[in-house]
Amino acid sequence: EAQVTQNPRYLITVTGKKLTVTCSQNMNHEYMSWYRQDPGLGLRQIYYSMNVEVTDKGDVPEGYKVSRKEKRNFPLILESPSPNQTSLYFCASSLSPKSPEQYFGPGTRLTVT
Amino acid sequence: GIQVEQSPPDLILQEGANSTLRCNFSDSVNNLQWFHQNPWGQLINLFYIPSGTKQNGRLSATTVATERYSLLYISSSQTTDSGVYFCAVSQWEGAQKLVFGQGTRLTINP
């Protein structure tokens, strides 16, 4: 089944404890992105990647890191999480510039206390 | 950066009704997509429609790029159509720098 998977789906952590949210797609997509969704602010792009080893900042990259070492994986790293990073996170992928339809993962709900 | 405004913010309808959701954007775009976020939070791609008209069952979408707006039509609404509908745009052909509107929350009552 073609899909984007994220792990974990739910995470409660404490301020300053490094964490990684994994994202994987099995559709051989070139593009991958991370978004956060907050009430009243909608969906905002954190980082995106156009291919292996090619990443760039979205609208809200502060406090986050990403890497794209393999085409199928695009992990989101929070080196020192803070309470303002409590949010619902989505990973998405799309095939190519000519086929940019985005397919989303199920989301990861992160709470930082 | 580009601004995206969706209207109305909320819409409550009875099952069987038709609805029109609007997305206005502030600059020319090469990429416009409509998404449905169901009550369980899952985001589903409905249309990729930077210009022209597309139809998929009871849903159709029209983008008038020269006038900087897009419309999503839902006919014969069903309770499963409930959720939030998002428009997202990018000035690039690919999916980089995709900017989302605030969404329209649609509630379909039985």
mmCIF file of C-alpha atoms in Angstrom:
data_model
loop_
_atom_site.group_PDB
_atom_site.id
_atom_site.type_symbol
_atom_site.label_atom_id
_atom_site.label_comp_id
_atom_site.label_asym_id
_atom_site.label_seq_id
_atom_site.Cartn_x
_atom_site.Cartn_y
_atom_site.Cartn_z
ATOM 1 C CA GLU A 1 0.000 0.000 0.000
ATOM 2 C CA ALA A 2 1.332 3.410 -1.005
ATOM 3 C CA GLN A 3 1.685 5.504 2.112
ATOM 4 C CA VAL A 4 3.565 7.988 4.248
ATOM 5 C CA THR A 5 4.265 6.737 7.744
ATOM 6 C CA GLN A 6 5.277 8.694 10.830
ATOM 7 C CA ASN A 7 6.526 7.534 14.200
ATOM 8 C CA PRO A 8 5.711 8.005 16.937
ATOM 9 C CA ARG A 9 2.074 9.032 16.566
ATOM 10 C CA TYR A 10 1.968 10.520 20.061
ATOM 11 C CA LEU A 11 4.823 11.771 22.205
ATOM 12 C CA ILE A 12 5.015 13.552 25.536
ATOM 13 C CA THR A 13 8.466 14.771 26.486
ATOM 14 C CA VAL A 14 10.224 17.320 28.665
ATOM 15 C CA THR A 15 11.972 20.538 27.755
ATOM 16 C CA GLY A 16 15.482 20.026 26.409
ATOM 17 C CA LYS A 17 15.340 16.285 25.751
ATOM 18 C CA LYS A 18 16.366 15.652 22.145
ATOM 19 C CA LEU A 19 13.872 13.783 20.025
ATOM 20 C CA THR A 20 13.416 12.566 16.463
ATOM 21 C CA VAL A 21 10.173 12.048 14.588
ATOM 22 C CA THR A 22 10.633 9.678 11.687
ATOM 23 C CA CYS A 23 8.917 9.921 8.309
ATOM 24 C CA SER A 24 9.069 7.350 5.554
ATOM 25 C CA GLN A 25 7.366 7.031 2.167
ATOM 26 C CA ASN A 26 7.232 4.018 -0.135
ATOM 27 C CA MET A 27 6.227 5.815 -3.338
ATOM 28 C CA ASN A 28 9.696 6.811 -4.602
ATOM 29 C CA HIS A 29 8.735 10.470 -4.213
ATOM 30 C CA GLU A 30 11.359 13.165 -4.756
ATOM 31 C CA TYR A 31 9.817 15.841 -2.551
ATOM 32 C CA MET A 32 9.208 15.603 1.183
ATOM 33 C CA SER A 33 8.081 18.243 3.672
ATOM 34 C CA TRP A 34 7.369 18.775 7.326
ATOM 35 C CA TYR A 35 4.495 20.927 8.603
ATOM 36 C CA ARG A 36 3.171 21.884 11.987
ATOM 37 C CA GLN A 37 -0.493 22.580 12.639
ATOM 38 C CA ASP A 38 -1.571 24.873 15.460
ATOM 39 C CA PRO A 39 -5.045 26.175 16.341
ATOM 40 C CA GLY A 40 -5.635 29.550 14.751
ATOM 41 C CA LEU A 41 -2.385 29.392 12.772
ATOM 42 C CA GLY A 42 -3.212 26.602 10.347
ATOM 43 C CA LEU A 43 -0.559 24.507 8.641
ATOM 44 C CA ARG A 44 2.908 26.001 8.344
ATOM 45 C CA GLN A 45 5.852 24.488 6.533
ATOM 46 C CA ILE A 46 8.953 23.777 8.627
ATOM 47 C CA TYR A 47 11.403 22.302 6.108
ATOM 48 C CA TYR A 48 11.240 20.691 2.717
ATOM 49 C CA SER A 49 13.511 18.506 0.638
ATOM 50 C CA MET A 50 13.625 18.287 -3.136
ATOM 51 C CA ASN A 51 15.834 15.188 -3.195
ATOM 52 C CA VAL A 52 18.544 13.341 -1.301
ATOM 53 C CA GLU A 53 20.894 15.772 0.460
ATOM 54 C CA VAL A 54 18.824 18.779 -0.767
ATOM 55 C CA THR A 55 16.846 20.538 1.948
ATOM 56 C CA ASP A 56 15.652 24.085 2.544
ATOM 57 C CA LYS A 57 13.819 26.105 5.157
ATOM 58 C CA GLY A 58 10.118 26.648 5.125
ATOM 59 C CA ASP A 59 8.300 29.368 7.046
ATOM 60 C CA VAL A 60 9.030 28.224 10.616
ATOM 61 C CA PRO A 61 12.385 26.368 10.720
ATOM 62 C CA GLU A 62 13.697 27.709 14.041
ATOM 63 C CA GLY A 63 14.348 24.964 16.566
ATOM 64 C CA TYR A 64 14.187 22.136 14.033
ATOM 65 C CA LYS A 65 16.668 20.155 11.957
ATOM 66 C CA VAL A 66 16.147 17.725 9.111
ATOM 67 C CA SER A 67 18.232 15.377 7.014
ATOM 68 C CA ARG A 68 17.614 13.489 3.776
ATOM 69 C CA LYS A 69 20.203 10.766 3.508
ATOM 70 C CA GLU A 70 17.885 8.329 1.747
ATOM 71 C CA LYS A 71 15.100 9.098 -0.696
ATOM 72 C CA ARG A 72 12.413 7.386 1.370
ATOM 73 C CA ASN A 73 13.214 8.904 4.785
ATOM 74 C CA PHE A 74 13.009 12.468 6.082
ATOM 75 C CA PRO A 75 13.371 12.639 9.883
ATOM 76 C CA LEU A 76 12.542 15.763 11.895
ATOM 77 C CA ILE A 77 14.917 16.450 14.769
ATOM 78 C CA LEU A 78 14.247 18.670 17.768
ATOM 79 C CA GLU A 79 17.629 19.107 19.464
ATOM 80 C CA SER A 80 16.274 20.942 22.504
ATOM 81 C CA PRO A 81 12.472 20.931 22.496
ATOM 82 C CA SER A 82 10.598 23.763 24.168
ATOM 83 C CA PRO A 83 6.917 24.065 25.150
ATOM 84 C CA ASN A 84 6.205 26.305 22.135
ATOM 85 C CA GLN A 85 6.978 23.308 19.928
ATOM 86 C CA THR A 86 3.941 21.505 21.287
ATOM 87 C CA SER A 87 1.955 20.912 18.126
ATOM 88 C CA LEU A 88 0.578 18.447 15.602
ATOM 89 C CA TYR A 89 3.257 17.564 13.042
ATOM 90 C CA PHE A 90 2.674 16.250 9.542
ATOM 91 C CA CYS A 91 5.091 14.803 7.049
ATOM 92 C CA ALA A 92 4.160 14.911 3.354
ATOM 93 C CA SER A 93 5.619 13.753 0.063
ATOM 94 C CA SER A 94 5.047 14.390 -3.623
ATOM 95 C CA LEU A 95 6.364 12.711 -6.734
ATOM 96 C CA SER A 96 8.041 15.510 -8.699
ATOM 97 C CA PRO A 97 7.657 19.155 -9.836
ATOM 98 C CA LYS A 98 5.341 18.006 -12.611
ATOM 99 C CA SER A 99 3.289 15.882 -10.206
ATOM 100 C CA PRO A 100 3.272 17.976 -7.030
ATOM 101 C CA GLU A 101 0.175 16.475 -5.366
ATOM 102 C CA GLN A 102 1.075 16.136 -1.692
ATOM 103 C CA TYR A 103 0.333 12.989 0.283
ATOM 104 C CA PHE A 104 0.308 13.344 4.043
ATOM 105 C CA GLY A 105 1.270 11.059 6.862
ATOM 106 C CA PRO A 106 -1.138 10.453 9.773
ATOM 107 C CA GLY A 107 0.417 13.116 11.999
ATOM 108 C CA THR A 108 2.418 13.121 15.240
ATOM 109 C CA ARG A 109 0.998 14.869 18.265
ATOM 110 C CA LEU A 110 3.882 16.225 20.340
ATOM 111 C CA THR A 111 3.568 17.683 23.814
ATOM 112 C CA VAL A 112 6.603 19.328 25.446
ATOM 113 C CA THR A 113 6.255 20.020 29.161
ATOM 114 C CA GLY B 1 5.095 36.330 0.987
ATOM 115 C CA ILE B 2 1.971 35.153 -0.720
ATOM 116 C CA GLN B 3 -1.276 35.415 1.240
ATOM 117 C CA VAL B 4 -4.092 32.882 1.072
ATOM 118 C CA GLU B 5 -7.598 33.652 2.302
ATOM 119 C CA GLN B 6 -10.407 31.143 2.476
ATOM 120 C CA SER B 7 -14.097 31.819 2.901
ATOM 121 C CA PRO B 8 -16.350 31.200 4.627
ATOM 122 C CA PRO B 9 -14.487 30.168 7.783
ATOM 123 C CA ASP B 10 -17.404 28.009 8.886
ATOM 124 C CA LEU B 11 -20.280 26.421 7.009
ATOM 125 C CA ILE B 12 -23.093 24.306 8.430
ATOM 126 C CA LEU B 13 -25.405 22.490 6.029
ATOM 127 C CA GLN B 14 -27.957 19.730 5.909
ATOM 128 C CA GLU B 15 -27.200 16.478 4.166
ATOM 129 C CA GLY B 16 -27.970 16.766 0.454
ATOM 130 C CA ALA B 17 -27.142 20.460 0.170
ATOM 131 C CA ASN B 18 -24.586 21.922 -2.218
ATOM 132 C CA SER B 19 -21.714 24.179 -1.154
ATOM 133 C CA THR B 20 -19.070 26.443 -2.634
ATOM 134 C CA LEU B 21 -15.795 27.154 -0.860
ATOM 135 C CA ARG B 22 -13.543 29.970 -2.007
ATOM 136 C CA CYS B 23 -9.778 30.500 -1.938
ATOM 137 C CA ASN B 24 -8.244 33.872 -2.811
ATOM 138 C CA PHE B 25 -4.503 34.328 -3.218
ATOM 139 C CA SER B 26 -2.453 37.473 -3.424
ATOM 140 C CA ASP B 27 0.004 36.680 -6.212
ATOM 141 C CA SER B 28 0.397 34.442 -9.247
ATOM 142 C CA VAL B 29 0.807 30.748 -8.470
ATOM 143 C CA ASN B 30 2.076 27.685 -10.295
ATOM 144 C CA ASN B 31 0.708 25.196 -7.816
ATOM 145 C CA LEU B 32 -2.682 25.138 -6.092
ATOM 146 C CA GLN B 33 -4.048 22.179 -4.188
ATOM 147 C CA TRP B 34 -7.203 21.477 -2.190
ATOM 148 C CA PHE B 35 -7.146 19.180 0.842
ATOM 149 C CA HIS B 36 -9.743 17.735 3.182
ATOM 150 C CA GLN B 37 -8.862 17.159 6.826
ATOM 151 C CA ASN B 38 -11.359 14.690 8.240
ATOM 152 C CA PRO B 39 -12.524 14.757 11.879
ATOM 153 C CA TRP B 40 -9.784 12.247 12.764
ATOM 154 C CA GLY B 41 -7.098 14.620 11.523
ATOM 155 C CA GLN B 42 -6.093 12.857 8.324
ATOM 156 C CA LEU B 43 -5.260 15.174 5.404
ATOM 157 C CA ILE B 44 -6.393 13.971 1.987
ATOM 158 C CA ASN B 45 -5.429 15.522 -1.316
ATOM 159 C CA LEU B 46 -8.534 16.404 -3.340
ATOM 160 C CA PHE B 47 -7.228 18.315 -6.335
ATOM 161 C CA TYR B 48 -4.093 19.706 -7.891
ATOM 162 C CA ILE B 49 -5.515 22.574 -9.921
ATOM 163 C CA PRO B 50 -3.255 25.550 -10.763
ATOM 164 C CA SER B 51 -5.743 26.536 -13.488
ATOM 165 C CA GLY B 52 -8.887 25.267 -15.165
ATOM 166 C CA THR B 53 -11.564 22.901 -13.914
ATOM 167 C CA LYS B 54 -11.482 19.341 -12.590
ATOM 168 C CA GLN B 55 -14.174 17.015 -11.330
ATOM 169 C CA ASN B 56 -14.028 13.941 -9.126
ATOM 170 C CA GLY B 57 -17.413 12.484 -8.316
ATOM 171 C CA ARG B 58 -19.449 14.961 -6.275
ATOM 172 C CA LEU B 59 -16.501 17.310 -5.946
ATOM 173 C CA SER B 60 -15.245 19.740 -8.518
ATOM 174 C CA ALA B 61 -12.798 22.636 -8.486
ATOM 175 C CA THR B 62 -12.156 25.647 -10.658
ATOM 176 C CA THR B 63 -9.142 27.953 -10.559
ATOM 177 C CA VAL B 64 -9.140 31.295 -12.363
ATOM 178 C CA ALA B 65 -5.452 32.077 -12.154
ATOM 179 C CA THR B 66 -5.706 35.493 -13.807
ATOM 180 C CA GLU B 67 -8.175 36.629 -11.133
ATOM 181 C CA ARG B 68 -6.332 34.832 -8.312
ATOM 182 C CA TYR B 69 -9.054 32.646 -6.890
ATOM 183 C CA SER B 70 -10.153 29.039 -6.757
ATOM 184 C CA LEU B 71 -13.514 27.487 -5.922
ATOM 185 C CA LEU B 72 -14.288 24.049 -4.532
ATOM 186 C CA TYR B 73 -17.812 22.754 -5.161
ATOM 187 C CA ILE B 74 -19.385 19.961 -3.157
ATOM 188 C CA SER B 75 -22.694 18.657 -4.411
ATOM 189 C CA SER B 76 -25.234 16.495 -2.587
ATOM 190 C CA SER B 77 -23.275 16.732 0.675
ATOM 191 C CA GLN B 78 -22.914 13.703 2.908
ATOM 192 C CA THR B 79 -22.008 13.598 6.596
ATOM 193 C CA THR B 80 -18.637 12.117 5.610
ATOM 194 C CA ASP B 81 -17.833 15.407 3.852
ATOM 195 C CA SER B 82 -17.551 17.089 7.257
ATOM 196 C CA GLY B 83 -14.140 18.394 8.230
ATOM 197 C CA VAL B 84 -11.847 21.241 7.297
ATOM 198 C CA TYR B 85 -11.028 22.088 3.689
ATOM 199 C CA PHE B 86 -7.688 23.718 2.986
ATOM 200 C CA CYS B 87 -6.389 25.493 -0.061
ATOM 201 C CA ALA B 88 -2.595 25.605 -0.478
ATOM 202 C CA VAL B 89 -0.549 27.477 -3.047
ATOM 203 C CA SER B 90 3.010 27.806 -4.220
ATOM 204 C CA GLN B 91 4.630 30.162 -6.638
ATOM 205 C CA TRP B 92 6.869 27.300 -7.761
ATOM 206 C CA GLU B 93 5.850 24.393 -9.938
ATOM 207 C CA GLY B 94 6.857 21.826 -7.354
ATOM 208 C CA ALA B 95 5.653 21.397 -3.803
ATOM 209 C CA GLN B 96 8.277 23.549 -2.156
ATOM 210 C CA LYS B 97 7.153 26.599 -0.190
ATOM 211 C CA LEU B 98 3.517 25.496 -0.074
ATOM 212 C CA VAL B 99 1.442 28.086 1.825
ATOM 213 C CA PHE B 100 -1.870 27.043 3.357
ATOM 214 C CA GLY B 101 -5.002 29.060 3.931
ATOM 215 C CA GLN B 102 -6.747 28.985 7.297
ATOM 216 C CA GLY B 103 -9.339 26.546 6.076
ATOM 217 C CA THR B 104 -13.138 26.293 5.890
ATOM 218 C CA ARG B 105 -14.763 24.126 8.541
ATOM 219 C CA LEU B 106 -17.705 22.284 6.966
ATOM 220 C CA THR B 107 -20.285 20.537 9.108
ATOM 221 C CA ILE B 108 -22.899 18.379 7.401
ATOM 222 C CA ASN B 109 -25.834 17.495 9.630
ATOM 223 C CA PRO B 110 -27.970 14.408 8.927
#
